[in-house]
Amino acid sequence: MCEYGLMIFSVHVEVRLRPGIADPQGSTIERAMPTLGFSGVSGVRVGKSIRFEIDAADEAAARSEAEDLCNRFLTNPVIEDAIVELEPVGVAS
Amino acid sequence: MSLRVGVVVFPGSNCEQDMLEAMRLVGGEPELLWHGDATVNGVDAVIVPGGFAHGDYLRPGAIARFSPVMSAVAEFAAAGGPVVGICNGFQVLTEAGLLPGALQKNAGLKFVCAPAQLRVETTNSVLTRSADKGAVLSIPINHFEGNYTCDAETLAQLRDEDRVVLRYVVNPNGSVDDIAGVCNEGRNVVGLMPHPERSTSELLGSTDGLPLLRSLLSV
């Protein structure tokens, strides 16, 4: 380990359909709920959860890279957006 | 002299052989273009066929857009070359940013495999220039994610610029404004969910795909 070593960040990306974009999966799940006896559930939206690790100098750099990855690959910005959560989990060797 | 048509093959494409047959039928000289080669090999037109490129992992077309051939397809399109994406190919072209909008899961979560009635809305595109405006074509659709969606601004632009190429007579999947196919600003890139290569013989139930395929070959 050296003074300028990289840190490892654990990243969780939640990919969601943008507000206002119809969600056929969410609607179908919602419609199935009353048949199981869950009558008070509404607003069901289905997304994706993606986890990975990033080596970066600091949290800002890790976040910047994760958001770039979301914009260019993990989401389709026409219909989706993403929430990025990250935390340091160690020092890169 | 017949035109050379490149049909792109990704791992998971499954309509490329049908497209080769269909293109031979209308007098083209088709060849396959492997996704891993960063070239369109000097062809006169490119077709991105249907299937499940790269398994549709993440989203249909999301990984295919990074295949080496796609940078060559983008260059070819930017130079005015005719490019048509069918079904999964349409999804690939939207993910690659060559066409606006996106293809969402069908309304009602239904996989639809059935003949669709399509109205030709403009003959000002590489796929419809030999078709008749207003003609209704019977061409099958076969998809789970063909529900075309875009923001209101994009939709207004598509309408104003006469870029909705085909509309469903009866909307089968929830597509905004009944859209079955659109083109880019240059009108040389077209994407559509229906499969014209499956409507090339009375034995298949319809020959209505032929005017579209011939359009691609008419320069």
PDB file of C-alpha atoms in Angstrom:
ATOM      1  CA  MET A   1       0.000   0.000   0.000  1.00  0.00           C
ATOM      2  CA  CYS A   2       1.317   3.443  -0.862  1.00  0.00           C
ATOM      3  CA  GLU A   3       0.215   6.933  -0.001  1.00  0.00           C
ATOM      4  CA  TYR A   4      -1.640   7.339  -3.292  1.00  0.00           C
ATOM      5  CA  GLY A   5      -3.240   3.891  -3.316  1.00  0.00           C
ATOM      6  CA  LEU A   6      -6.688   3.411  -4.776  1.00  0.00           C
ATOM      7  CA  MET A   7      -9.680   2.602  -2.647  1.00  0.00           C
ATOM      8  CA  ILE A   8     -12.292  -0.018  -3.448  1.00  0.00           C
ATOM      9  CA  PHE A   9     -15.895   1.105  -3.497  1.00  0.00           C
ATOM     10  CA  SER A  10     -18.874  -1.199  -3.435  1.00  0.00           C
ATOM     11  CA  VAL A  11     -21.477   0.210  -5.831  1.00  0.00           C
ATOM     12  CA  HIS A  12     -25.193  -0.486  -5.975  1.00  0.00           C
ATOM     13  CA  VAL A  13     -27.108   0.835  -8.976  1.00  0.00           C
ATOM     14  CA  GLU A  14     -30.882   0.812  -8.983  1.00  0.00           C
ATOM     15  CA  VAL A  15     -32.180   1.177 -12.554  1.00  0.00           C
ATOM     16  CA  ARG A  16     -35.721   2.553 -12.644  1.00  0.00           C
ATOM     17  CA  LEU A  17     -38.181   3.448 -15.365  1.00  0.00           C
ATOM     18  CA  ARG A  18     -38.498   7.211 -15.525  1.00  0.00           C
ATOM     19  CA  PRO A  19     -41.611   8.690 -13.935  1.00  0.00           C
ATOM     20  CA  GLY A  20     -44.431   8.711 -16.481  1.00  0.00           C
ATOM     21  CA  ILE A  21     -43.055   5.760 -18.477  1.00  0.00           C
ATOM     22  CA  ALA A  22     -45.605   2.944 -18.442  1.00  0.00           C
ATOM     23  CA  ASP A  23     -44.457  -0.162 -16.575  1.00  0.00           C
ATOM     24  CA  PRO A  24     -46.260  -3.260 -17.915  1.00  0.00           C
ATOM     25  CA  GLN A  25     -44.501  -5.545 -15.403  1.00  0.00           C
ATOM     26  CA  GLY A  26     -45.414  -3.341 -12.454  1.00  0.00           C
ATOM     27  CA  SER A  27     -49.042  -3.112 -13.607  1.00  0.00           C
ATOM     28  CA  THR A  28     -49.314  -6.881 -14.039  1.00  0.00           C
ATOM     29  CA  ILE A  29     -47.871  -7.540 -10.577  1.00  0.00           C
ATOM     30  CA  GLU A  30     -50.181  -4.934  -9.078  1.00  0.00           C
ATOM     31  CA  ARG A  31     -53.229  -6.504 -10.701  1.00  0.00           C
ATOM     32  CA  ALA A  32     -52.256  -9.933  -9.357  1.00  0.00           C
ATOM     33  CA  MET A  33     -52.025  -8.771  -5.751  1.00  0.00           C
ATOM     34  CA  PRO A  34     -55.715  -8.653  -4.829  1.00  0.00           C
ATOM     35  CA  THR A  35     -56.105 -12.278  -5.909  1.00  0.00           C
ATOM     36  CA  LEU A  36     -53.577 -13.159  -3.194  1.00  0.00           C
ATOM     37  CA  GLY A  37     -55.418 -11.093  -0.626  1.00  0.00           C
ATOM     38  CA  PHE A  38     -53.153  -8.010  -0.736  1.00  0.00           C
ATOM     39  CA  SER A  39     -55.726  -5.329  -1.365  1.00  0.00           C
ATOM     40  CA  GLY A  40     -54.017  -2.118  -0.270  1.00  0.00           C
ATOM     41  CA  VAL A  41     -50.916  -2.191  -2.497  1.00  0.00           C
ATOM     42  CA  SER A  42     -50.499   0.362  -5.280  1.00  0.00           C
ATOM     43  CA  GLY A  43     -47.831   2.141  -7.306  1.00  0.00           C
ATOM     44  CA  VAL A  44     -45.844  -1.012  -8.153  1.00  0.00           C
ATOM     45  CA  ARG A  45     -42.773  -0.270 -10.309  1.00  0.00           C
ATOM     46  CA  VAL A  46     -40.213  -2.881 -11.380  1.00  0.00           C
ATOM     47  CA  GLY A  47     -36.546  -2.007 -11.849  1.00  0.00           C
ATOM     48  CA  LYS A  48     -33.146  -3.661 -11.860  1.00  0.00           C
ATOM     49  CA  SER A  49     -30.505  -3.911  -9.167  1.00  0.00           C
ATOM     50  CA  ILE A  50     -26.866  -4.063 -10.285  1.00  0.00           C
ATOM     51  CA  ARG A  51     -23.877  -4.422  -7.932  1.00  0.00           C
ATOM     52  CA  PHE A  52     -20.173  -4.111  -8.681  1.00  0.00           C
ATOM     53  CA  GLU A  53     -16.916  -2.772  -7.271  1.00  0.00           C
ATOM     54  CA  ILE A  54     -14.842   0.136  -8.545  1.00  0.00           C
ATOM     55  CA  ASP A  55     -11.232   1.074  -7.738  1.00  0.00           C
ATOM     56  CA  ALA A  56     -10.945   4.845  -7.455  1.00  0.00           C
ATOM     57  CA  ALA A  57      -8.893   7.561  -5.752  1.00  0.00           C
ATOM     58  CA  ASP A  58     -11.827   8.839  -3.713  1.00  0.00           C
ATOM     59  CA  GLU A  59     -15.589   8.713  -3.427  1.00  0.00           C
ATOM     60  CA  ALA A  60     -16.180  11.560  -5.882  1.00  0.00           C
ATOM     61  CA  ALA A  61     -14.113   9.797  -8.556  1.00  0.00           C
ATOM     62  CA  ALA A  62     -15.907   6.499  -7.922  1.00  0.00           C
ATOM     63  CA  ARG A  63     -19.303   8.180  -8.151  1.00  0.00           C
ATOM     64  CA  SER A  64     -18.366  10.000 -11.335  1.00  0.00           C
ATOM     65  CA  GLU A  65     -17.262   6.764 -12.993  1.00  0.00           C
ATOM     66  CA  ALA A  66     -20.358   4.855 -11.838  1.00  0.00           C
ATOM     67  CA  GLU A  67     -22.662   7.589 -13.139  1.00  0.00           C
ATOM     68  CA  ASP A  68     -20.860   7.668 -16.476  1.00  0.00           C
ATOM     69  CA  LEU A  69     -21.290   3.893 -16.699  1.00  0.00           C
ATOM     70  CA  CYS A  70     -25.003   4.282 -15.951  1.00  0.00           C
ATOM     71  CA  ASN A  71     -25.503   6.962 -18.601  1.00  0.00           C
ATOM     72  CA  ARG A  72     -23.623   5.135 -21.316  1.00  0.00           C
ATOM     73  CA  PHE A  73     -24.511   1.512 -20.678  1.00  0.00           C
ATOM     74  CA  LEU A  74     -26.508   0.424 -17.647  1.00  0.00           C
ATOM     75  CA  THR A  75     -29.552   2.575 -18.424  1.00  0.00           C
ATOM     76  CA  ASN A  76     -31.329   3.640 -21.571  1.00  0.00           C
ATOM     77  CA  PRO A  77     -31.778   7.347 -20.781  1.00  0.00           C
ATOM     78  CA  VAL A  78     -34.850   7.513 -23.049  1.00  0.00           C
ATOM     79  CA  ILE A  79     -36.874   5.430 -20.594  1.00  0.00           C
ATOM     80  CA  GLU A  80     -34.732   4.799 -17.504  1.00  0.00           C
ATOM     81  CA  ASP A  81     -32.742   6.570 -14.818  1.00  0.00           C
ATOM     82  CA  ALA A  82     -30.526   5.268 -12.033  1.00  0.00           C
ATOM     83  CA  ILE A  83     -29.824   5.793  -8.353  1.00  0.00           C
ATOM     84  CA  VAL A  84     -26.186   5.165  -7.448  1.00  0.00           C
ATOM     85  CA  GLU A  85     -25.209   4.228  -3.888  1.00  0.00           C
ATOM     86  CA  LEU A  86     -21.613   3.525  -2.967  1.00  0.00           C
ATOM     87  CA  GLU A  87     -19.434   2.919   0.061  1.00  0.00           C
ATOM     88  CA  PRO A  88     -15.711   2.300   0.582  1.00  0.00           C
ATOM     89  CA  VAL A  89     -14.968  -1.336   1.386  1.00  0.00           C
ATOM     90  CA  GLY A  90     -11.175  -1.479   1.320  1.00  0.00           C
ATOM     91  CA  VAL A  91      -7.913  -0.476  -0.238  1.00  0.00           C
ATOM     92  CA  ALA A  92      -6.905  -1.747  -3.691  1.00  0.00           C
ATOM     93  CA  SER A  93      -3.725  -3.826  -3.653  1.00  0.00           C
TER      94      SER A  93
ATOM     95  CA  MET B   1     -25.848  -5.074 -61.574  1.00  0.00           C
ATOM     96  CA  SER B   2     -27.370  -6.283 -58.360  1.00  0.00           C
ATOM     97  CA  LEU B   3     -26.796  -4.432 -55.134  1.00  0.00           C
ATOM     98  CA  ARG B   4     -24.772  -5.977 -52.339  1.00  0.00           C
ATOM     99  CA  VAL B   5     -26.675  -6.126 -49.081  1.00  0.00           C
ATOM    100  CA  GLY B   6     -24.872  -6.814 -45.803  1.00  0.00           C
ATOM    101  CA  VAL B   7     -26.884  -8.655 -43.153  1.00  0.00           C
ATOM    102  CA  VAL B   8     -25.342  -8.203 -39.705  1.00  0.00           C
ATOM    103  CA  VAL B   9     -25.009 -11.294 -37.510  1.00  0.00           C
ATOM    104  CA  PHE B  10     -24.600 -11.003 -33.750  1.00  0.00           C
ATOM    105  CA  PRO B  11     -24.402 -13.991 -31.424  1.00  0.00           C
ATOM    106  CA  GLY B  12     -28.132 -14.630 -30.964  1.00  0.00           C
ATOM    107  CA  SER B  13     -29.377 -13.202 -34.276  1.00  0.00           C
ATOM    108  CA  ASN B  14     -31.887 -15.627 -35.794  1.00  0.00           C
ATOM    109  CA  CYS B  15     -33.490 -13.990 -38.834  1.00  0.00           C
ATOM    110  CA  GLU B  16     -30.379 -13.573 -40.969  1.00  0.00           C
ATOM    111  CA  GLN B  17     -30.907 -16.695 -43.118  1.00  0.00           C
ATOM    112  CA  ASP B  18     -34.511 -15.706 -43.890  1.00  0.00           C
ATOM    113  CA  MET B  19     -33.222 -12.275 -44.862  1.00  0.00           C
ATOM    114  CA  LEU B  20     -30.587 -13.747 -47.184  1.00  0.00           C
ATOM    115  CA  GLU B  21     -33.332 -15.779 -48.926  1.00  0.00           C
ATOM    116  CA  ALA B  22     -35.646 -12.779 -49.157  1.00  0.00           C
ATOM    117  CA  MET B  23     -32.923 -10.528 -50.561  1.00  0.00           C
ATOM    118  CA  ARG B  24     -31.981 -13.098 -53.214  1.00  0.00           C
ATOM    119  CA  LEU B  25     -35.663 -13.324 -54.140  1.00  0.00           C
ATOM    120  CA  VAL B  26     -35.874  -9.585 -54.889  1.00  0.00           C
ATOM    121  CA  GLY B  27     -32.616  -9.599 -56.844  1.00  0.00           C
ATOM    122  CA  GLY B  28     -30.118  -8.441 -54.265  1.00  0.00           C
ATOM    123  CA  GLU B  29     -26.726  -9.977 -53.612  1.00  0.00           C
ATOM    124  CA  PRO B  30     -26.737 -10.568 -49.853  1.00  0.00           C
ATOM    125  CA  GLU B  31     -23.847 -11.466 -47.600  1.00  0.00           C
ATOM    126  CA  LEU B  32     -23.412 -11.876 -43.846  1.00  0.00           C
ATOM    127  CA  LEU B  33     -21.453  -9.323 -41.811  1.00  0.00           C
ATOM    128  CA  TRP B  34     -20.034 -10.745 -38.579  1.00  0.00           C
ATOM    129  CA  HIS B  35     -20.540  -8.454 -35.583  1.00  0.00           C
ATOM    130  CA  GLY B  36     -16.918  -8.787 -34.490  1.00  0.00           C
ATOM    131  CA  ASP B  37     -15.527  -7.296 -37.704  1.00  0.00           C
ATOM    132  CA  ALA B  38     -15.388  -3.504 -37.699  1.00  0.00           C
ATOM    133  CA  THR B  39     -16.402  -3.171 -41.361  1.00  0.00           C
ATOM    134  CA  VAL B  40     -19.467  -3.295 -43.591  1.00  0.00           C
ATOM    135  CA  ASN B  41     -17.267  -4.734 -46.321  1.00  0.00           C
ATOM    136  CA  GLY B  42     -18.164  -2.182 -48.992  1.00  0.00           C
ATOM    137  CA  VAL B  43     -21.827  -3.222 -49.302  1.00  0.00           C
ATOM    138  CA  ASP B  44     -24.514  -0.954 -50.767  1.00  0.00           C
ATOM    139  CA  ALA B  45     -27.044  -1.437 -47.946  1.00  0.00           C
ATOM    140  CA  VAL B  46     -27.030  -2.861 -44.416  1.00  0.00           C
ATOM    141  CA  ILE B  47     -29.759  -4.826 -42.644  1.00  0.00           C
ATOM    142  CA  VAL B  48     -29.719  -5.481 -38.907  1.00  0.00           C
ATOM    143  CA  PRO B  49     -32.012  -8.510 -38.640  1.00  0.00           C
ATOM    144  CA  GLY B  50     -34.150  -9.878 -35.846  1.00  0.00           C
ATOM    145  CA  GLY B  51     -33.237 -12.231 -33.037  1.00  0.00           C
ATOM    146  CA  PHE B  52     -31.765 -11.855 -29.586  1.00  0.00           C
ATOM    147  CA  ALA B  53     -28.390 -10.189 -30.109  1.00  0.00           C
ATOM    148  CA  HIS B  54     -26.097 -11.009 -27.180  1.00  0.00           C
ATOM    149  CA  GLY B  55     -29.039 -12.740 -25.508  1.00  0.00           C
ATOM    150  CA  ASP B  56     -30.838  -9.395 -25.028  1.00  0.00           C
ATOM    151  CA  TYR B  57     -28.930  -9.200 -21.724  1.00  0.00           C
ATOM    152  CA  LEU B  58     -29.386  -5.969 -19.774  1.00  0.00           C
ATOM    153  CA  ARG B  59     -31.757  -4.622 -22.489  1.00  0.00           C
ATOM    154  CA  PRO B  60     -32.367  -5.658 -26.102  1.00  0.00           C
ATOM    155  CA  GLY B  61     -29.602  -4.028 -28.148  1.00  0.00           C
ATOM    156  CA  ALA B  62     -27.712  -2.669 -25.124  1.00  0.00           C
ATOM    157  CA  ILE B  63     -24.646  -4.866 -25.662  1.00  0.00           C
ATOM    158  CA  ALA B  64     -24.966  -5.222 -29.445  1.00  0.00           C
ATOM    159  CA  ARG B  65     -24.431  -1.496 -29.890  1.00  0.00           C
ATOM    160  CA  PHE B  66     -20.851  -1.974 -28.654  1.00  0.00           C
ATOM    161  CA  SER B  67     -20.053  -4.710 -31.186  1.00  0.00           C
ATOM    162  CA  PRO B  68     -17.213  -3.612 -33.519  1.00  0.00           C
ATOM    163  CA  VAL B  69     -19.460  -3.765 -36.617  1.00  0.00           C
ATOM    164  CA  MET B  70     -21.732  -1.082 -35.181  1.00  0.00           C
ATOM    165  CA  SER B  71     -19.144   1.688 -35.467  1.00  0.00           C
ATOM    166  CA  ALA B  72     -18.823   0.771 -39.166  1.00  0.00           C
ATOM    167  CA  VAL B  73     -22.626   0.742 -39.522  1.00  0.00           C
ATOM    168  CA  ALA B  74     -22.807   4.178 -37.877  1.00  0.00           C
ATOM    169  CA  GLU B  75     -20.180   5.540 -40.279  1.00  0.00           C
ATOM    170  CA  PHE B  76     -21.994   3.988 -43.238  1.00  0.00           C
ATOM    171  CA  ALA B  77     -25.283   5.569 -42.068  1.00  0.00           C
ATOM    172  CA  ALA B  78     -23.651   8.961 -41.506  1.00  0.00           C
ATOM    173  CA  ALA B  79     -22.413   8.862 -45.108  1.00  0.00           C
ATOM    174  CA  GLY B  80     -26.012   8.338 -46.285  1.00  0.00           C
ATOM    175  CA  GLY B  81     -25.877   4.558 -46.713  1.00  0.00           C
ATOM    176  CA  PRO B  82     -29.224   2.756 -46.362  1.00  0.00           C
ATOM    177  CA  VAL B  83     -29.588   0.908 -43.044  1.00  0.00           C
ATOM    178  CA  VAL B  84     -32.679  -1.025 -41.962  1.00  0.00           C
ATOM    179  CA  GLY B  85     -33.195  -2.573 -38.532  1.00  0.00           C
ATOM    180  CA  ILE B  86     -35.936  -5.157 -38.170  1.00  0.00           C
ATOM    181  CA  CYS B  87     -37.372  -6.194 -34.799  1.00  0.00           C
ATOM    182  CA  ASN B  88     -34.268  -6.784 -32.624  1.00  0.00           C
ATOM    183  CA  GLY B  89     -32.390  -4.796 -35.276  1.00  0.00           C
ATOM    184  CA  PHE B  90     -34.706  -1.832 -34.602  1.00  0.00           C
ATOM    185  CA  GLN B  91     -33.925  -2.170 -30.887  1.00  0.00           C
ATOM    186  CA  VAL B  92     -30.193  -2.218 -31.695  1.00  0.00           C
ATOM    187  CA  LEU B  93     -30.452   0.946 -33.832  1.00  0.00           C
ATOM    188  CA  THR B  94     -32.302   2.869 -31.097  1.00  0.00           C
ATOM    189  CA  GLU B  95     -29.751   1.776 -28.482  1.00  0.00           C
ATOM    190  CA  ALA B  96     -26.968   2.846 -30.847  1.00  0.00           C
ATOM    191  CA  GLY B  97     -28.548   6.280 -31.173  1.00  0.00           C
ATOM    192  CA  LEU B  98     -29.085   5.907 -34.930  1.00  0.00           C
ATOM    193  CA  LEU B  99     -32.840   6.204 -34.400  1.00  0.00           C
ATOM    194  CA  PRO B 100     -34.771   8.109 -31.710  1.00  0.00           C
ATOM    195  CA  GLY B 101     -36.909   6.561 -28.974  1.00  0.00           C
ATOM    196  CA  ALA B 102     -36.846   3.137 -27.352  1.00  0.00           C
ATOM    197  CA  LEU B 103     -38.719  -0.171 -27.474  1.00  0.00           C
ATOM    198  CA  GLN B 104     -40.438  -1.049 -24.201  1.00  0.00           C
ATOM    199  CA  LYS B 105     -42.105  -4.257 -23.064  1.00  0.00           C
ATOM    200  CA  ASN B 106     -45.464  -4.726 -24.765  1.00  0.00           C
ATOM    201  CA  ALA B 107     -48.502  -3.332 -23.013  1.00  0.00           C
ATOM    202  CA  GLY B 108     -50.201  -6.182 -21.169  1.00  0.00           C
ATOM    203  CA  LEU B 109     -46.873  -8.081 -21.074  1.00  0.00           C
ATOM    204  CA  LYS B 110     -47.947 -10.170 -24.047  1.00  0.00           C
ATOM    205  CA  PHE B 111     -45.502 -11.715 -26.480  1.00  0.00           C
ATOM    206  CA  VAL B 112     -47.223 -11.094 -29.814  1.00  0.00           C
ATOM    207  CA  CYS B 113     -46.643 -13.383 -32.789  1.00  0.00           C
ATOM    208  CA  ALA B 114     -49.275 -12.648 -35.423  1.00  0.00           C
ATOM    209  CA  PRO B 115     -49.837 -10.961 -38.775  1.00  0.00           C
ATOM    210  CA  ALA B 116     -50.153  -7.191 -38.374  1.00  0.00           C
ATOM    211  CA  GLN B 117     -51.839  -4.726 -40.709  1.00  0.00           C
ATOM    212  CA  LEU B 118     -49.502  -1.816 -41.398  1.00  0.00           C
ATOM    213  CA  ARG B 119     -50.227   1.439 -43.145  1.00  0.00           C
ATOM    214  CA  VAL B 120     -47.467   2.995 -45.243  1.00  0.00           C
ATOM    215  CA  GLU B 121     -47.362   6.576 -43.919  1.00  0.00           C
ATOM    216  CA  THR B 122     -44.609   7.961 -46.117  1.00  0.00           C
ATOM    217  CA  THR B 123     -42.785   6.857 -49.221  1.00  0.00           C
ATOM    218  CA  ASN B 124     -39.912   9.177 -48.373  1.00  0.00           C
ATOM    219  CA  SER B 125     -37.608   6.579 -46.809  1.00  0.00           C
ATOM    220  CA  VAL B 126     -35.195   3.924 -48.045  1.00  0.00           C
ATOM    221  CA  LEU B 127     -37.655   1.192 -47.016  1.00  0.00           C
ATOM    222  CA  THR B 128     -40.845   2.611 -48.539  1.00  0.00           C
ATOM    223  CA  ARG B 129     -39.786   4.487 -51.666  1.00  0.00           C
ATOM    224  CA  SER B 130     -41.180   1.723 -53.921  1.00  0.00           C
ATOM    225  CA  ALA B 131     -44.334   1.261 -51.830  1.00  0.00           C
ATOM    226  CA  ASP B 132     -47.632   3.114 -52.146  1.00  0.00           C
ATOM    227  CA  LYS B 133     -48.511   5.758 -49.578  1.00  0.00           C
ATOM    228  CA  GLY B 134     -51.613   4.721 -47.645  1.00  0.00           C
ATOM    229  CA  ALA B 135     -51.291   1.074 -48.704  1.00  0.00           C
ATOM    230  CA  VAL B 136     -52.099  -1.449 -45.978  1.00  0.00           C
ATOM    231  CA  LEU B 137     -49.580  -4.287 -45.785  1.00  0.00           C
ATOM    232  CA  SER B 138     -50.000  -7.570 -43.930  1.00  0.00           C
ATOM    233  CA  ILE B 139     -46.652  -8.419 -42.326  1.00  0.00           C
ATOM    234  CA  PRO B 140     -46.061 -10.498 -39.190  1.00  0.00           C
ATOM    235  CA  ILE B 141     -44.771  -9.200 -35.901  1.00  0.00           C
ATOM    236  CA  ASN B 142     -42.996 -11.426 -33.393  1.00  0.00           C
ATOM    237  CA  HIS B 143     -41.842  -9.623 -30.283  1.00  0.00           C
ATOM    238  CA  PHE B 144     -42.115  -8.990 -26.560  1.00  0.00           C
ATOM    239  CA  GLU B 145     -40.473  -5.575 -26.548  1.00  0.00           C
ATOM    240  CA  GLY B 146     -41.947  -3.680 -29.493  1.00  0.00           C
ATOM    241  CA  ASN B 147     -43.823  -0.992 -27.620  1.00  0.00           C
ATOM    242  CA  TYR B 148     -42.315   2.125 -29.207  1.00  0.00           C
ATOM    243  CA  THR B 149     -41.895   4.999 -26.815  1.00  0.00           C
ATOM    244  CA  CYS B 150     -40.306   8.459 -26.951  1.00  0.00           C
ATOM    245  CA  ASP B 151     -40.805  11.805 -25.254  1.00  0.00           C
ATOM    246  CA  ALA B 152     -43.506  14.222 -26.445  1.00  0.00           C
ATOM    247  CA  GLU B 153     -40.973  16.501 -28.109  1.00  0.00           C
ATOM    248  CA  THR B 154     -39.478  13.659 -30.161  1.00  0.00           C
ATOM    249  CA  LEU B 155     -42.938  12.434 -31.152  1.00  0.00           C
ATOM    250  CA  ALA B 156     -43.914  15.918 -32.350  1.00  0.00           C
ATOM    251  CA  GLN B 157     -40.696  16.094 -34.353  1.00  0.00           C
ATOM    252  CA  LEU B 158     -41.291  12.660 -35.933  1.00  0.00           C
ATOM    253  CA  ARG B 159     -44.781  13.742 -36.984  1.00  0.00           C
ATOM    254  CA  ASP B 160     -43.777  17.190 -38.231  1.00  0.00           C
ATOM    255  CA  GLU B 161     -40.912  15.789 -40.280  1.00  0.00           C
ATOM    256  CA  ASP B 162     -42.982  12.928 -41.754  1.00  0.00           C
ATOM    257  CA  ARG B 163     -40.674  10.349 -40.145  1.00  0.00           C
ATOM    258  CA  VAL B 164     -43.286   7.836 -38.994  1.00  0.00           C
ATOM    259  CA  VAL B 165     -42.804   5.317 -41.795  1.00  0.00           C
ATOM    260  CA  LEU B 166     -45.347   2.638 -40.814  1.00  0.00           C
ATOM    261  CA  ARG B 167     -48.283   2.619 -38.397  1.00  0.00           C
ATOM    262  CA  TYR B 168     -50.298  -0.323 -37.068  1.00  0.00           C
ATOM    263  CA  VAL B 169     -53.942  -0.264 -38.180  1.00  0.00           C
ATOM    264  CA  VAL B 170     -54.771  -1.955 -34.859  1.00  0.00           C
ATOM    265  CA  ASN B 171     -52.203  -1.291 -32.132  1.00  0.00           C
ATOM    266  CA  PRO B 172     -50.896  -4.687 -30.927  1.00  0.00           C
ATOM    267  CA  ASN B 173     -48.371  -3.643 -28.282  1.00  0.00           C
ATOM    268  CA  GLY B 174     -49.111  -0.198 -26.847  1.00  0.00           C
ATOM    269  CA  SER B 175     -46.753   1.721 -29.160  1.00  0.00           C
ATOM    270  CA  VAL B 176     -47.164   5.473 -28.888  1.00  0.00           C
ATOM    271  CA  ASP B 177     -49.190   6.889 -31.807  1.00  0.00           C
ATOM    272  CA  ASP B 178     -49.513   3.323 -33.247  1.00  0.00           C
ATOM    273  CA  ILE B 179     -45.916   3.560 -34.505  1.00  0.00           C
ATOM    274  CA  ALA B 180     -44.517   0.406 -36.159  1.00  0.00           C
ATOM    275  CA  GLY B 181     -41.510   2.018 -37.862  1.00  0.00           C
ATOM    276  CA  VAL B 182     -39.597   5.303 -37.967  1.00  0.00           C
ATOM    277  CA  CYS B 183     -36.708   6.804 -39.896  1.00  0.00           C
ATOM    278  CA  ASN B 184     -33.855   9.171 -39.083  1.00  0.00           C
ATOM    279  CA  GLU B 185     -33.540  12.766 -40.290  1.00  0.00           C
ATOM    280  CA  GLY B 186     -31.648  11.674 -43.393  1.00  0.00           C
ATOM    281  CA  ARG B 187     -34.411   9.089 -44.148  1.00  0.00           C
ATOM    282  CA  ASN B 188     -31.678   6.503 -44.900  1.00  0.00           C
ATOM    283  CA  VAL B 189     -31.960   4.691 -41.549  1.00  0.00           C
ATOM    284  CA  VAL B 190     -35.260   2.916 -40.883  1.00  0.00           C
ATOM    285  CA  GLY B 191     -36.315   0.747 -37.962  1.00  0.00           C
ATOM    286  CA  LEU B 192     -39.462  -1.356 -37.796  1.00  0.00           C
ATOM    287  CA  MET B 193     -40.779  -4.147 -35.585  1.00  0.00           C
ATOM    288  CA  PRO B 194     -42.594  -6.187 -38.327  1.00  0.00           C
ATOM    289  CA  HIS B 195     -40.693  -8.757 -40.385  1.00  0.00           C
ATOM    290  CA  PRO B 196     -40.945  -8.056 -44.155  1.00  0.00           C
ATOM    291  CA  GLU B 197     -38.638 -11.024 -44.875  1.00  0.00           C
ATOM    292  CA  ARG B 198     -41.413 -13.307 -43.604  1.00  0.00           C
ATOM    293  CA  SER B 199     -43.921 -11.898 -46.107  1.00  0.00           C
ATOM    294  CA  THR B 200     -42.248 -12.845 -49.354  1.00  0.00           C
ATOM    295  CA  SER B 201     -44.351 -15.744 -50.632  1.00  0.00           C
ATOM    296  CA  GLU B 202     -47.999 -16.780 -50.827  1.00  0.00           C
ATOM    297  CA  LEU B 203     -46.843 -19.935 -49.073  1.00  0.00           C
ATOM    298  CA  LEU B 204     -45.976 -17.762 -46.080  1.00  0.00           C
ATOM    299  CA  GLY B 205     -49.390 -16.107 -46.184  1.00  0.00           C
ATOM    300  CA  SER B 206     -48.389 -12.763 -47.683  1.00  0.00           C
ATOM    301  CA  THR B 207     -46.116 -11.136 -50.230  1.00  0.00           C
ATOM    302  CA  ASP B 208     -46.550  -7.664 -48.756  1.00  0.00           C
ATOM    303  CA  GLY B 209     -42.936  -7.529 -47.597  1.00  0.00           C
ATOM    304  CA  LEU B 210     -41.689  -7.473 -51.186  1.00  0.00           C
ATOM    305  CA  PRO B 211     -42.324  -3.760 -51.955  1.00  0.00           C
ATOM    306  CA  LEU B 212     -40.369  -2.850 -48.812  1.00  0.00           C
ATOM    307  CA  LEU B 213     -37.425  -5.104 -49.644  1.00  0.00           C
ATOM    308  CA  ARG B 214     -37.430  -3.868 -53.240  1.00  0.00           C
ATOM    309  CA  SER B 215     -37.357  -0.285 -51.985  1.00  0.00           C
ATOM    310  CA  LEU B 216     -34.055  -0.987 -50.313  1.00  0.00           C
ATOM    311  CA  LEU B 217     -32.632  -2.137 -53.644  1.00  0.00           C
ATOM    312  CA  SER B 218     -33.980   0.760 -55.701  1.00  0.00           C
ATOM    313  CA  VAL B 219     -31.470   3.550 -55.943  1.00  0.00           C
TER     314      VAL B 219
END
